[in-house]
mmCIF file of C-alpha atoms in Angstrom:
data_model
loop_
_atom_site.group_PDB
_atom_site.id
_atom_site.type_symbol
_atom_site.label_atom_id
_atom_site.label_comp_id
_atom_site.label_asym_id
_atom_site.label_seq_id
_atom_site.Cartn_x
_atom_site.Cartn_y
_atom_site.Cartn_z
ATOM 1 C CA MET A 1 -9.814 27.711 8.535
ATOM 2 C CA ARG A 2 -7.907 27.384 11.793
ATOM 3 C CA ARG A 3 -5.610 30.186 12.871
ATOM 4 C CA VAL A 4 -1.950 29.153 13.214
ATOM 5 C CA VAL A 5 -0.663 29.862 16.706
ATOM 6 C CA PRO A 6 2.798 31.471 16.637
ATOM 7 C CA VAL A 7 4.372 28.993 19.053
ATOM 8 C CA PHE A 8 3.541 26.185 16.645
ATOM 9 C CA LEU A 9 5.216 28.092 13.825
ATOM 10 C CA ALA A 10 8.285 28.500 15.969
ATOM 11 C CA ILE A 11 8.357 24.787 16.780
ATOM 12 C CA THR A 12 7.931 23.920 13.113
ATOM 13 C CA ALA A 13 10.760 26.271 12.151
ATOM 14 C CA ILE A 14 13.052 24.750 14.771
ATOM 15 C CA GLY A 15 12.183 21.260 13.519
ATOM 16 C CA THR A 16 12.936 22.296 9.946
ATOM 17 C CA ILE A 17 16.298 23.795 10.900
ATOM 18 C CA MET A 18 17.172 20.606 12.796
ATOM 19 C CA ALA A 19 16.072 18.548 9.795
ATOM 20 C CA ILE A 20 18.387 20.463 7.472
ATOM 21 C CA ALA A 21 21.303 20.048 9.872
ATOM 22 C CA VAL A 22 20.739 16.331 10.300
ATOM 23 C CA VAL A 23 20.286 15.827 6.560
ATOM 24 C CA SER A 24 23.548 17.593 5.828
ATOM 25 C CA ALA A 25 25.363 15.356 8.303
ATOM 26 C CA LEU A 26 23.748 12.021 7.554
ATOM 27 C CA LEU A 27 22.195 11.807 4.117
ATOM 28 C CA GLY A 28 25.378 10.793 2.395
ATOM 29 C CA GLY A 29 25.445 7.536 4.351
ATOM 30 C CA ALA A 30 27.769 4.636 3.829
ATOM 31 C CA GLY A 31 28.068 2.243 0.906
ATOM 32 C CA LYS A 32 25.273 1.353 -1.484
ATOM 33 C CA GLN A 33 22.570 -0.930 -0.061
ATOM 34 C CA GLN A 34 19.584 -2.850 -1.339
ATOM 35 C CA SER A 35 16.573 -0.657 -0.878
ATOM 36 C CA GLY A 36 13.906 -3.138 0.086
ATOM 37 C CA LEU A 37 11.462 -0.842 -1.700
ATOM 38 C CA SER A 38 8.510 -2.685 -3.070
ATOM 39 C CA TYR A 39 5.385 -2.574 -5.188
ATOM 40 C CA CYS A 40 4.168 0.542 -6.914
ATOM 41 C CA ALA A 41 0.525 1.509 -6.685
ATOM 42 C CA PRO A 42 0.338 4.930 -8.333
ATOM 43 C CA THR A 43 -3.449 5.087 -8.557
ATOM 44 C CA GLU A 44 -4.540 3.499 -5.319
ATOM 45 C CA PHE A 45 -7.446 5.714 -4.228
ATOM 46 C CA GLY A 46 -6.626 8.723 -6.334
ATOM 47 C CA GLY A 47 -4.375 10.013 -9.047
ATOM 48 C CA ASN A 48 -4.451 9.415 -12.770
ATOM 49 C CA TRP A 49 -3.225 6.131 -14.119
ATOM 50 C CA SER A 50 -0.092 6.397 -16.204
ATOM 51 C CA ALA A 51 1.860 3.802 -18.154
ATOM 52 C CA SER A 52 4.635 3.961 -15.600
ATOM 53 C CA GLY A 53 4.412 3.882 -11.828
ATOM 54 C CA ALA A 54 7.748 5.678 -11.705
ATOM 55 C CA ALA A 55 6.340 8.517 -13.816
ATOM 56 C CA GLN A 56 3.400 8.889 -11.436
ATOM 57 C CA GLY A 57 5.759 8.916 -8.462
ATOM 58 C CA GLU A 58 7.841 11.672 -10.014
ATOM 59 C CA SER A 59 4.697 13.677 -10.768
ATOM 60 C CA ASP A 60 3.416 13.323 -7.193
ATOM 61 C CA ALA A 61 6.806 14.265 -5.731
ATOM 62 C CA ALA A 62 6.958 17.416 -7.864
ATOM 63 C CA LYS A 63 3.855 18.727 -6.058
ATOM 64 C CA LEU A 64 5.521 18.703 -2.631
ATOM 65 C CA GLY A 65 6.642 21.971 -1.066
ATOM 66 C CA ASP A 66 9.941 22.743 0.630
ATOM 67 C CA GLU A 67 8.648 21.821 4.102
ATOM 68 C CA SER A 68 7.516 18.406 2.879
ATOM 69 C CA ARG A 69 10.807 17.690 1.151
ATOM 70 C CA GLN A 70 12.734 18.635 4.278
ATOM 71 C CA ILE A 71 10.565 16.290 6.323
ATOM 72 C CA VAL A 72 11.179 13.479 3.825
ATOM 73 C CA ALA A 73 14.912 14.107 4.032
ATOM 74 C CA MET A 74 14.800 13.886 7.817
ATOM 75 C CA ILE A 75 12.750 10.682 7.715
ATOM 76 C CA ILE A 76 15.481 9.197 5.541
ATOM 77 C CA SER A 77 18.389 10.527 7.583
ATOM 78 C CA MET A 78 16.953 9.360 10.911
ATOM 79 C CA GLY A 79 16.135 5.979 9.390
ATOM 80 C CA LYS A 80 19.765 5.672 8.306
ATOM 81 C CA GLN A 81 20.969 6.724 11.729
ATOM 82 C CA ARG A 82 18.927 3.879 13.250
ATOM 83 C CA ASN A 83 20.251 1.420 10.638
ATOM 84 C CA LEU A 84 16.712 0.759 9.426
ATOM 85 C CA PRO A 85 16.241 -0.566 5.894
ATOM 86 C CA ALA A 86 14.901 1.725 3.192
ATOM 87 C CA LYS A 87 11.536 -0.015 3.378
ATOM 88 C CA ALA A 88 11.053 1.601 6.812
ATOM 89 C CA TRP A 89 11.685 5.031 5.305
ATOM 90 C CA GLN A 90 9.185 4.235 2.559
ATOM 91 C CA ILE A 91 6.534 3.259 5.122
ATOM 92 C CA ALA A 92 7.040 6.490 7.070
ATOM 93 C CA ILE A 93 6.885 8.634 3.920
ATOM 94 C CA GLN A 94 3.652 6.969 2.771
ATOM 95 C CA ALA A 95 2.125 7.410 6.223
ATOM 96 C CA GLY A 96 3.155 11.067 6.446
ATOM 97 C CA ARG A 97 1.882 11.893 2.976
ATOM 98 C CA THR A 98 -1.466 10.287 3.767
ATOM 99 C CA GLU A 99 -1.947 11.785 7.221
ATOM 100 C CA SER A 100 -0.725 15.359 6.711
ATOM 101 C CA GLY A 101 0.591 15.827 3.199
ATOM 102 C CA LEU A 102 4.050 15.556 4.860
ATOM 103 C CA ARG A 103 3.485 18.789 6.761
ATOM 104 C CA ASN A 104 3.868 19.490 10.463
ATOM 105 C CA LEU A 105 0.223 20.418 11.089
ATOM 106 C CA ASN A 106 -0.859 21.946 14.388
ATOM 107 C CA TYR A 107 -4.382 20.555 13.979
ATOM 108 C CA GLY A 108 -6.169 17.386 12.952
ATOM 109 C CA ASP A 109 -8.928 14.989 13.946
ATOM 110 C CA ARG A 110 -9.717 15.690 17.593
ATOM 111 C CA ASP A 111 -6.328 16.134 19.324
ATOM 112 C CA SER A 112 -4.188 14.749 16.487
ATOM 113 C CA VAL A 113 -1.277 16.886 15.289
ATOM 114 C CA GLY A 114 1.917 16.728 13.294
ATOM 115 C CA ILE A 115 3.222 14.766 10.343
ATOM 116 C CA PHE A 116 1.665 11.478 11.454
ATOM 117 C CA GLN A 117 -1.371 12.971 13.234
ATOM 118 C CA ILE A 118 -0.287 11.650 16.622
ATOM 119 C CA ARG A 119 -2.948 11.627 19.349
ATOM 120 C CA GLY A 120 -2.560 13.293 22.744
ATOM 121 C CA MET A 121 -2.273 9.962 24.553
ATOM 122 C CA HIS A 122 1.210 9.551 23.105
ATOM 123 C CA GLY A 123 2.810 12.654 24.579
ATOM 124 C CA PRO A 124 2.576 16.371 25.329
ATOM 125 C CA LEU A 125 1.907 18.816 22.532
ATOM 126 C CA SER A 126 5.448 20.179 22.603
ATOM 127 C CA ASP A 127 6.786 16.691 21.819
ATOM 128 C CA ARG A 128 4.160 15.890 19.219
ATOM 129 C CA MET A 129 5.027 19.074 17.307
ATOM 130 C CA SER A 130 8.750 18.268 17.301
ATOM 131 C CA ILE A 131 9.766 16.751 13.971
ATOM 132 C CA PRO A 132 12.579 14.561 15.383
ATOM 133 C CA TRP A 133 10.285 13.315 18.174
ATOM 134 C CA GLN A 134 7.554 12.412 15.694
ATOM 135 C CA ILE A 135 9.873 10.461 13.413
ATOM 136 C CA THR A 136 11.356 8.644 16.413
ATOM 137 C CA TRP A 137 7.834 7.791 17.594
ATOM 138 C CA PHE A 138 6.927 6.436 14.187
ATOM 139 C CA TYR A 139 10.006 4.229 13.885
ATOM 140 C CA ASP A 140 9.658 3.012 17.494
ATOM 141 C CA THR A 141 6.025 2.056 16.836
ATOM 142 C CA LEU A 142 6.848 0.399 13.527
ATOM 143 C CA GLU A 143 9.592 -1.733 15.047
ATOM 144 C CA ARG A 144 7.154 -3.099 17.638
ATOM 145 C CA ILE A 145 4.940 -4.549 14.897
ATOM 146 C CA PRO A 146 5.721 -8.252 14.350
ATOM 147 C CA ASN A 147 7.021 -9.033 10.852
ATOM 148 C CA TRP A 148 6.581 -5.481 9.575
ATOM 149 C CA GLU A 149 9.463 -6.074 7.162
ATOM 150 C CA ASP A 150 7.360 -8.646 5.285
ATOM 151 C CA MET A 151 4.277 -6.438 4.918
ATOM 152 C CA ARG A 152 3.326 -4.293 1.975
ATOM 153 C CA PRO A 153 4.472 -0.758 2.934
ATOM 154 C CA GLY A 154 0.948 0.668 3.010
ATOM 155 C CA ASP A 155 -0.230 -2.165 5.234
ATOM 156 C CA ALA A 156 2.609 -1.525 7.682
ATOM 157 C CA ALA A 157 1.736 2.195 7.697
ATOM 158 C CA GLN A 158 -1.841 1.269 8.552
ATOM 159 C CA ARG A 159 -0.651 -0.879 11.459
ATOM 160 C CA VAL A 160 1.121 2.161 12.893
ATOM 161 C CA GLU A 161 -1.647 4.673 12.203
ATOM 162 C CA ARG A 162 -4.743 2.457 12.688
ATOM 163 C CA SER A 163 -6.848 4.437 10.267
ATOM 164 C CA ALA A 164 -10.518 3.831 9.508
ATOM 165 C CA PHE A 165 -9.473 3.873 5.831
ATOM 166 C CA PRO A 166 -6.657 1.318 5.650
ATOM 167 C CA LEU A 167 -6.257 1.203 1.870
ATOM 168 C CA ARG A 168 -5.344 4.840 1.374
ATOM 169 C CA TYR A 169 -1.659 4.468 2.327
ATOM 170 C CA HIS A 170 -0.959 2.449 -0.841
ATOM 171 C CA ARG A 171 -1.644 5.541 -2.956
ATOM 172 C CA TRP A 172 1.828 6.973 -2.300
ATOM 173 C CA GLU A 173 4.021 3.915 -2.910
ATOM 174 C CA SER A 174 5.535 5.177 -6.127
ATOM 175 C CA MET A 175 6.069 8.697 -4.783
ATOM 176 C CA ALA A 176 7.913 7.379 -1.725
ATOM 177 C CA ILE A 177 10.133 5.199 -3.910
ATOM 178 C CA PHE A 178 10.911 8.110 -6.215
ATOM 179 C CA LEU A 179 11.802 10.446 -3.334
ATOM 180 C CA ILE A 180 14.111 7.911 -1.735
ATOM 181 C CA SER A 181 15.851 7.286 -5.039
ATOM 182 C CA GLN A 182 16.396 11.040 -5.416
ATOM 183 C CA LEU A 183 17.372 11.963 -1.859
ATOM 184 C CA ALA A 184 19.333 8.903 -0.727
ATOM 185 C CA GLY A 185 22.165 8.526 -3.164
ATOM 186 C CA ASP A 186 23.310 5.195 -1.740
ATOM 187 C CA VAL A 187 20.001 3.423 -2.382
ATOM 188 C CA GLU A 188 19.041 1.687 -5.581
ATOM 189 C CA PRO A 189 15.251 1.359 -5.874
ATOM 190 C CA ALA A 190 14.378 -2.270 -6.402
ATOM 191 C CA SER A 191 10.900 -1.705 -7.733
ATOM 192 C CA CYS A 192 8.390 0.887 -8.957
ATOM 193 C CA GLU A 193 8.685 -0.625 -12.390
ATOM 194 C CA THR A 194 6.481 0.092 -15.354
ATOM 195 C CA LEU A 195 3.043 -1.391 -14.864
ATOM 196 C CA PRO A 196 3.046 -4.954 -16.148
ATOM 197 C CA ALA A 197 0.991 -5.200 -19.327
ATOM 198 C CA PRO A 198 -1.469 -8.015 -19.958
ATOM 199 C CA SER A 199 0.840 -10.749 -21.118
ATOM 200 C CA THR A 200 1.317 -14.298 -22.206
ATOM 201 C CA VAL A 201 1.459 -15.077 -18.488
ATOM 202 C CA ALA A 202 -2.126 -13.867 -18.051
ATOM 203 C CA GLN A 203 -3.185 -15.718 -21.177
ATOM 204 C CA ALA A 204 -1.717 -18.953 -19.845
ATOM 205 C CA ALA A 205 -3.450 -18.470 -16.470
ATOM 206 C CA ILE A 206 -6.772 -17.838 -18.192
ATOM 207 C CA ALA A 207 -6.390 -20.886 -20.409
ATOM 208 C CA PHE A 208 -5.749 -23.104 -17.392
ATOM 209 C CA ALA A 209 -8.636 -21.698 -15.358
ATOM 210 C CA LEU A 210 -11.084 -22.107 -18.224
ATOM 211 C CA GLY A 211 -9.904 -25.682 -18.643
ATOM 212 C CA GLU A 212 -11.014 -26.426 -15.065
ATOM 213 C CA ILE A 213 -14.646 -25.399 -15.661
ATOM 214 C CA GLY A 214 -17.015 -28.028 -14.350
ATOM 215 C CA LYS A 215 -14.834 -29.197 -11.473
ATOM 216 C CA PRO A 216 -16.471 -28.913 -8.057
ATOM 217 C CA TYR A 217 -15.843 -26.268 -5.426
ATOM 218 C CA VAL A 218 -14.262 -27.711 -2.276
ATOM 219 C CA TRP A 219 -13.068 -25.387 0.480
ATOM 220 C CA GLY A 220 -9.288 -25.545 0.836
ATOM 221 C CA ALA A 221 -8.773 -27.466 -2.414
ATOM 222 C CA THR A 222 -6.047 -26.605 -4.915
ATOM 223 C CA GLY A 223 -6.773 -29.220 -7.585
ATOM 224 C CA PRO A 224 -6.476 -31.196 -9.589
ATOM 225 C CA GLY A 225 -9.992 -32.511 -9.050
ATOM 226 C CA SER A 226 -11.528 -29.584 -7.155
ATOM 227 C CA TYR A 227 -10.795 -26.004 -6.088
ATOM 228 C CA ASP A 228 -11.802 -23.202 -3.814
ATOM 229 C CA CYS A 229 -11.723 -19.613 -5.104
ATOM 230 C CA SER A 230 -8.132 -18.741 -4.236
ATOM 231 C CA GLY A 231 -6.947 -22.281 -4.950
ATOM 232 C CA LEU A 232 -8.008 -21.915 -8.574
ATOM 233 C CA MET A 233 -6.155 -18.580 -8.884
ATOM 234 C CA LEU A 234 -3.083 -20.056 -7.184
ATOM 235 C CA ILE A 235 -2.769 -23.025 -9.532
ATOM 236 C CA ALA A 236 -3.745 -21.097 -12.681
ATOM 237 C CA TYR A 237 -0.965 -18.572 -12.135
ATOM 238 C CA ARG A 238 1.478 -21.206 -10.932
ATOM 239 C CA LYS A 239 0.994 -23.016 -14.236
ATOM 240 C CA ALA A 240 1.790 -19.675 -15.914
ATOM 241 C CA GLY A 241 4.979 -19.210 -13.887
ATOM 242 C CA VAL A 242 3.778 -16.798 -11.176
ATOM 243 C CA ASN A 243 3.620 -17.810 -7.517
ATOM 244 C CA LEU A 244 0.645 -16.323 -5.687
ATOM 245 C CA PRO A 245 -0.059 -16.552 -1.954
ATOM 246 C CA ARG A 246 -2.566 -19.212 -0.930
ATOM 247 C CA VAL A 247 -5.546 -17.218 0.347
ATOM 248 C CA SER A 248 -7.561 -14.428 -1.276
ATOM 249 C CA ARG A 249 -6.691 -11.775 1.322
ATOM 250 C CA ASP A 250 -3.010 -12.297 0.626
ATOM 251 C CA GLN A 251 -3.522 -12.506 -3.137
ATOM 252 C CA TRP A 252 -4.828 -8.927 -2.872
ATOM 253 C CA LYS A 253 -1.218 -7.917 -2.098
ATOM 254 C CA ALA A 254 0.374 -9.893 -4.926
ATOM 255 C CA GLY A 255 0.670 -7.337 -7.719
ATOM 256 C CA ALA A 256 -0.084 -3.861 -9.039
ATOM 257 C CA TYR A 257 -3.396 -2.190 -8.204
ATOM 258 C CA ILE A 258 -5.425 -0.973 -11.165
ATOM 259 C CA PRO A 259 -8.836 0.742 -11.262
ATOM 260 C CA ARG A 260 -11.472 -1.844 -12.124
ATOM 261 C CA SER A 261 -12.567 0.284 -15.066
ATOM 262 C CA GLN A 262 -9.158 -0.436 -16.619
ATOM 263 C CA ALA A 263 -9.049 -4.166 -15.839
ATOM 264 C CA GLN A 264 -7.586 -6.486 -18.443
ATOM 265 C CA PRO A 265 -8.035 -10.260 -18.887
ATOM 266 C CA GLY A 266 -6.106 -12.128 -16.223
ATOM 267 C CA ASP A 267 -6.488 -9.468 -13.530
ATOM 268 C CA LEU A 268 -7.833 -10.625 -10.164
ATOM 269 C CA LEU A 269 -11.194 -9.385 -8.871
ATOM 270 C CA PHE A 270 -11.916 -9.256 -5.140
ATOM 271 C CA TRP A 271 -15.037 -9.114 -2.954
ATOM 272 C CA ALA A 272 -15.093 -7.975 0.682
ATOM 273 C CA TYR A 273 -17.679 -7.712 3.430
ATOM 274 C CA ASP A 274 -16.442 -4.144 3.990
ATOM 275 C CA THR A 275 -15.089 -2.603 0.785
ATOM 276 C CA ARG A 276 -12.994 -0.152 2.822
ATOM 277 C CA ASN A 277 -11.141 -2.954 4.565
ATOM 278 C CA PRO A 278 -9.173 -5.607 2.633
ATOM 279 C CA ALA A 279 -8.972 -7.709 5.798
ATOM 280 C CA THR A 280 -12.606 -8.629 5.050
ATOM 281 C CA ILE A 281 -11.923 -9.993 1.543
ATOM 282 C CA HIS A 282 -13.693 -13.324 1.143
ATOM 283 C CA HIS A 283 -13.691 -14.123 -2.594
ATOM 284 C CA VAL A 284 -11.424 -13.811 -5.622
ATOM 285 C CA ALA A 285 -11.980 -14.516 -9.313
ATOM 286 C CA MET A 286 -10.158 -13.979 -12.622
ATOM 287 C CA TYR A 287 -11.345 -11.324 -15.057
ATOM 288 C CA LEU A 288 -11.863 -12.518 -18.644
ATOM 289 C CA GLY A 289 -12.897 -9.273 -20.330
ATOM 290 C CA ASN A 290 -16.312 -8.106 -21.525
ATOM 291 C CA GLY A 291 -17.725 -8.167 -18.015
ATOM 292 C CA GLU A 292 -17.034 -11.871 -17.487
ATOM 293 C CA MET A 293 -14.933 -13.866 -15.036
ATOM 294 C CA VAL A 294 -13.985 -17.428 -14.191
ATOM 295 C CA GLU A 295 -14.385 -18.501 -10.578
ATOM 296 C CA ALA A 296 -14.673 -21.358 -8.140
ATOM 297 C CA PRO A 297 -17.787 -19.969 -6.450
ATOM 298 C CA TYR A 298 -18.962 -21.814 -3.321
ATOM 299 C CA SER A 299 -20.035 -25.218 -2.032
ATOM 300 C CA GLY A 300 -22.511 -26.916 -4.327
ATOM 301 C CA LYS A 301 -21.359 -25.082 -7.455
ATOM 302 C CA ASP A 302 -18.660 -25.951 -9.955
ATOM 303 C CA VAL A 303 -15.917 -23.816 -11.463
ATOM 304 C CA ARG A 304 -17.754 -21.623 -13.958
ATOM 305 C CA ARG A 305 -17.644 -18.704 -16.367
ATOM 306 C CA VAL A 306 -20.121 -16.005 -15.344
ATOM 307 C CA THR A 307 -20.657 -12.249 -15.383
ATOM 308 C CA VAL A 308 -18.752 -10.121 -12.873
ATOM 309 C CA ASP A 309 -21.844 -8.588 -11.252
ATOM 310 C CA ARG A 310 -22.734 -11.709 -9.268
ATOM 311 C CA TYR A 311 -22.176 -10.551 -5.698
ATOM 312 C CA PRO A 312 -22.157 -7.371 -3.599
ATOM 313 C CA GLY A 313 -18.903 -6.004 -2.219
ATOM 314 C CA LEU A 314 -16.769 -5.955 -5.374
ATOM 315 C CA LEU A 315 -13.670 -3.815 -4.748
ATOM 316 C CA ASP A 316 -12.982 -0.849 -7.035
ATOM 317 C CA TYR A 317 -9.429 -2.055 -7.747
ATOM 318 C CA VAL A 318 -8.124 -5.217 -9.361
ATOM 319 C CA VAL A 319 -4.699 -6.787 -8.936
ATOM 320 C CA ARG A 320 -2.452 -7.616 -11.863
ATOM 321 C CA PRO A 321 -0.175 -10.415 -10.593
ATOM 322 C CA THR A 322 3.543 -9.964 -11.109
ATOM 323 C CA ALA A 323 6.282 -12.564 -11.039
#
């Protein structure tokens, strides 16, 4: 275990005192706003699945110490001061929880320190241990990312942090939403709803996909005479009243994440060249239950019903599409 150097403790204490002062001045904010909070992935790479994402978020938040809660409050207050939407606060909270447990650490990988594990190239140690400086750095970096507002919060956090494990930021979606709803009284969370149950929507999507068995695979096709893998998922769920993105890598972001061991009929299965990196997803299929799926496989093969264990690179999580 590393020994804590007193000067770091002093810097941390100063940052905490500043955080409390800023929170007292700013956290009340102005009138109520739309939160922009989104998704809710309570079990992404850890945690125990519960019936409600909100319940998991509350449970995760209850494990935070005073230092972490003060840091969250300052993330929120400084985000308000910059007139950033609540989604930006959510992204910063998820990043901080992943990188440091929302603590102002004086150590990390190589020369990384602080809440967001900021490397030495970004500034002197005295700056990188200052809580206000770190939060400013995070928001400045986030705002330079094109279209960050349209990204899933965990994906935006990854763009700031550039981790070798890009999926891990999703784990704290529900916790971030819960904390914001508790600490920012003028924000109404727009999401973190109860996990959608397998439904008549999924049943309708399955029925359509099974009805297309025997039609040829054609890359880029979305029916009615032929399909590619994501094209079949797109049209099957569209017929059921849910609009999915066009390509498999974007369909990965189109619902709640669920451990594959708890998959239900209608959930989407994904394959990637690198299972740690969703940017390498190359195939999607629809789970039917009992270890089977329906898919539009590849050129030369027709839409078919087969067992799930057909290819390497199956991701450990499935996506349950939501309207």
